[in-house]
PDB file of C-alpha atoms in Angstrom:
ATOM      1  CA  HIS G   1     -36.226-159.378 -59.039  1.00 58.00           C
ATOM      2  CA  LYS G   2     -39.709-160.356 -60.009  1.00 70.00           C
ATOM      3  CA  PRO G   3     -39.849-161.771 -63.527  1.00 80.00           C
ATOM      4  CA  GLU G   4     -40.533-158.941 -66.260  1.00 89.00           C
ATOM      5  CA  MET G   5     -40.703-158.396 -69.762  1.00 91.00           C
ATOM      6  CA  ASN G   6     -41.231-154.636 -71.195  1.00 92.00           C
ATOM      7  CA  ASN G   7     -41.753-152.754 -74.092  1.00 93.00           C
ATOM      8  CA  GLU G   8     -40.057-149.425 -73.713  1.00 92.00           C
ATOM      9  CA  ILE G   9     -39.815-146.407 -75.907  1.00 90.00           C
ATOM     10  CA  SER G  10     -37.187-143.880 -74.544  1.00 88.00           C
ATOM     11  CA  ARG G  11     -33.653-142.524 -75.232  1.00 86.00           C
ATOM     12  CA  TRP G  12     -32.741-142.907 -71.544  1.00 84.00           C
ATOM     13  CA  GLY G  13     -31.677-139.036 -71.235  1.00 82.00           C
ATOM     14  CA  ASP G  14     -29.116-139.524 -74.267  1.00 85.00           C
ATOM     15  CA  PRO G  15     -30.566-137.973 -77.514  1.00 86.00           C
ATOM     16  CA  THR G  16     -28.293-140.260 -79.794  1.00 92.00           C
ATOM     17  CA  ASN G  17     -29.681-143.480 -78.337  1.00 91.00           C
ATOM     18  CA  LYS G  18     -32.234-145.508 -80.385  1.00 95.00           C
ATOM     19  CA  ASN G  19     -35.585-144.594 -79.066  1.00 93.00           C
ATOM     20  CA  ALA G  20     -36.933-148.265 -78.183  1.00 94.00           C
ATOM     21  CA  GLN G  21     -36.324-151.328 -76.671  1.00 95.00           C
ATOM     22  CA  TYR G  22     -37.608-155.012 -75.451  1.00 95.00           C
ATOM     23  CA  VAL G  23     -36.486-155.515 -72.257  1.00 94.00           C
ATOM     24  CA  LEU G  24     -36.265-159.046 -70.284  1.00 93.00           C
ATOM     25  CA  GLN G  25     -35.391-158.477 -66.738  1.00 90.00           C
ATOM     26  CA  PRO G  26     -32.709-158.158 -65.524  1.00 90.00           C
ATOM     27  CA  TYR G  27     -31.667-155.269 -67.962  1.00 91.00           C
ATOM     28  CA  TYR G  28     -28.090-155.385 -67.257  1.00 94.00           C
ATOM     29  CA  VAL G  29     -27.641-158.869 -68.819  1.00 94.00           C
ATOM     30  CA  ALA G  30     -26.885-157.675 -72.530  1.00 95.00           C
ATOM     31  CA  SER G  31     -28.766-160.348 -74.249  1.00 96.00           C
ATOM     32  CA  ASN G  32     -31.752-159.196 -72.353  1.00 95.00           C
ATOM     33  CA  VAL G  33     -31.988-156.217 -74.495  1.00 96.00           C
ATOM     34  CA  HIS G  34     -33.021-155.449 -78.186  1.00 97.00           C
ATOM     35  CA  ARG G  35     -32.688-151.841 -78.827  1.00 97.00           C
ATOM     36  CA  PHE G  36     -34.210-150.321 -82.091  1.00 97.00           C
ATOM     37  CA  ASN G  37     -35.807-147.246 -83.458  1.00 97.00           C
ATOM     38  CA  VAL G  38     -39.568-146.575 -83.883  1.00 96.00           C
ATOM     39  CA  PRO G  39     -41.106-143.811 -85.936  1.00 95.00           C
ATOM     40  CA  ALA G  40     -43.338-140.835 -84.667  1.00 91.00           C
ATOM     41  CA  GLY G  41     -47.130-141.930 -85.001  1.00 91.00           C
ATOM     42  CA  THR G  42     -49.406-144.564 -84.105  1.00 92.00           C
ATOM     43  CA  LEU G  43     -47.675-148.051 -83.171  1.00 94.00           C
ATOM     44  CA  LYS G  44     -48.660-151.586 -82.348  1.00 94.00           C
ATOM     45  CA  PHE G  45     -46.949-153.662 -79.843  1.00 94.00           C
ATOM     46  CA  SER G  46     -47.423-157.306 -79.263  1.00 93.00           C
ATOM     47  CA  LEU G  47     -45.917-159.659 -77.119  1.00 92.00           C
ATOM     48  CA  ARG G  48     -46.192-163.561 -77.921  1.00 92.00           C
ATOM     49  CA  TRP G  49     -45.152-165.119 -74.647  1.00 90.00           C
ATOM     50  CA  GLU G  50     -44.600-169.037 -74.779  1.00 89.00           C
ATOM     51  CA  GLN G  51     -42.741-171.818 -73.052  1.00 87.00           C
ATOM     52  CA  ASP G  52     -39.121-170.683 -73.063  1.00 90.00           C
ATOM     53  CA  ARG G  53     -39.695-168.088 -76.043  1.00 94.00           C
ATOM     54  CA  SER G  54     -40.692-164.480 -75.835  1.00 94.00           C
ATOM     55  CA  THR G  55     -41.397-162.739 -79.296  1.00 96.00           C
ATOM     56  CA  PHE G  56     -41.895-158.933 -79.657  1.00 96.00           C
ATOM     57  CA  ARG G  57     -43.030-157.330 -82.451  1.00 97.00           C
ATOM     58  CA  THR G  58     -43.543-153.364 -83.321  1.00 96.00           C
ATOM     59  CA  LEU G  59     -45.739-152.169 -86.565  1.00 97.00           C
ATOM     60  CA  SER G  60     -46.382-148.897 -88.070  1.00 97.00           C
ATOM     61  CA  GLY G  61     -49.732-149.285 -89.730  1.00 95.00           C
ATOM     62  CA  SER G  62     -48.866-152.892 -91.537  1.00 96.00           C
ATOM     63  CA  SER G  63     -44.995-152.227 -91.644  1.00 97.00           C
ATOM     64  CA  LEU G  64     -42.669-153.869 -89.466  1.00 98.00           C
ATOM     65  CA  VAL G  65     -40.685-152.023 -87.705  1.00 98.00           C
ATOM     66  CA  SER G  66     -38.748-154.656 -85.252  1.00 98.00           C
ATOM     67  CA  GLU G  67     -39.088-157.935 -83.937  1.00 98.00           C
ATOM     68  CA  HIS G  68     -37.390-159.808 -81.386  1.00 98.00           C
ATOM     69  CA  VAL G  69     -37.281-163.417 -80.030  1.00 98.00           C
ATOM     70  CA  PHE G  70     -35.640-164.219 -76.667  1.00 96.00           C
ATOM     71  CA  THR G  71     -35.246-167.852 -76.076  1.00 96.00           C
ATOM     72  CA  ALA G  72     -33.037-167.511 -72.571  1.00 94.00           C
ATOM     73  CA  GLY G  73     -34.161-166.143 -69.463  1.00 89.00           C
ATOM     74  CA  VAL G  74     -37.909-165.825 -70.332  1.00 91.00           C
ATOM     75  CA  PRO G  75     -40.205-166.144 -67.479  1.00 87.00           C
ATOM     76  CA  SER G  76     -42.125-168.982 -66.486  1.00 83.00           C
ATOM     77  CA  PRO G  77     -46.172-168.319 -66.331  1.00 78.00           C
ATOM     78  CA  GLY G  78     -47.452-167.377 -62.845  1.00 75.00           C
ATOM     79  CA  ILE G  79     -49.615-164.281 -61.712  1.00 68.00           C
ATOM     80  CA  GLU G  80     -49.355-162.347 -64.614  1.00 74.00           C
ATOM     81  CA  SER G  81     -50.111-158.561 -64.614  1.00 75.00           C
ATOM     82  CA  MET G  82     -50.087-155.658 -67.220  1.00 77.00           C
ATOM     83  CA  ARG G  83     -48.964-152.239 -66.441  1.00 79.00           C
ATOM     84  CA  VAL G  84     -48.452-149.365 -68.452  1.00 80.00           C
ATOM     85  CA  ALA G  85     -46.289-146.374 -67.629  1.00 79.00           C
ATOM     86  CA  LEU G  86     -45.259-142.790 -68.790  1.00 78.00           C
ATOM     87  CA  TYR G  87     -42.056-141.623 -67.358  1.00 77.00           C
ATOM     88  CA  VAL G  88     -39.898-138.430 -67.621  1.00 76.00           C
ATOM     89  CA  TYR G  89     -36.447-139.210 -67.190  1.00 75.00           C
ATOM     90  CA  ARG G  90     -35.159-136.257 -65.069  1.00 75.00           C
ATOM     91  CA  LYS G  91     -31.368-136.734 -65.985  1.00 75.00           C
ATOM     92  CA  SER G  92     -32.258-136.349 -69.795  1.00 76.00           C
ATOM     93  CA  VAL G  93     -29.926-134.129 -71.366  1.00 75.00           C
ATOM     94  CA  VAL G  94     -32.678-132.672 -73.502  1.00 75.00           C
ATOM     95  CA  LYS G  95     -35.641-131.543 -71.047  1.00 77.00           C
ATOM     96  CA  LEU G  96     -39.198-132.288 -71.548  1.00 78.00           C
ATOM     97  CA  GLU G  97     -40.684-128.995 -73.153  1.00 82.00           C
ATOM     98  CA  HIS G  98     -44.243-129.851 -73.826  1.00 83.00           C
ATOM     99  CA  PRO G  99     -46.971-131.943 -72.281  1.00 84.00           C
ATOM    100  CA  MET G 100     -47.115-135.604 -73.695  1.00 81.00           C
ATOM    101  CA  GLU G 101     -49.535-138.210 -73.718  1.00 83.00           C
ATOM    102  CA  VAL G 102     -49.909-142.018 -74.701  1.00 84.00           C
ATOM    103  CA  ALA G 103     -53.267-142.963 -75.715  1.00 87.00           C
ATOM    104  CA  ILE G 104     -54.204-146.741 -75.849  1.00 89.00           C
ATOM    105  CA  GLU G 105     -56.798-147.537 -78.498  1.00 89.00           C
ATOM    106  CA  GLN G 106     -56.973-151.431 -77.442  1.00 89.00           C
ATOM    107  CA  PHE G 107     -55.422-153.827 -75.461  1.00 88.00           C
ATOM    108  CA  THR G 108     -56.254-157.705 -75.888  1.00 88.00           C
ATOM    109  CA  TYR G 109     -54.908-160.849 -73.913  1.00 84.00           C
ATOM    110  CA  PHE G 110     -55.123-164.124 -74.990  1.00 81.00           C
ATOM    111  CA  PRO G 111     -54.589-166.780 -72.056  1.00 75.00           C
TER     112      PRO G 111
END
């Protein structure tokens, strides 16, 4: 697998699941996933990637929603790329009823 770190907003088809997670790949290693709930509205996500340490943070306004530090399985720097994806999970118990969008107001990268 390619080294990958993710902020994911999804209940993955189950309306009883928490609606967000931080993930280091491979996702099937339990210690590589931190699930939590985010409120509706504007959110700020950050990732501080250091040697052998990744700190994920989510804010709603100035309120901390979640923070998690991974210290095992953190990928080494290499050829970094940033991707943003919006998926509709087709196996969802509750089907998508309305159009949705994600608006990115700002993206900053500090090498």
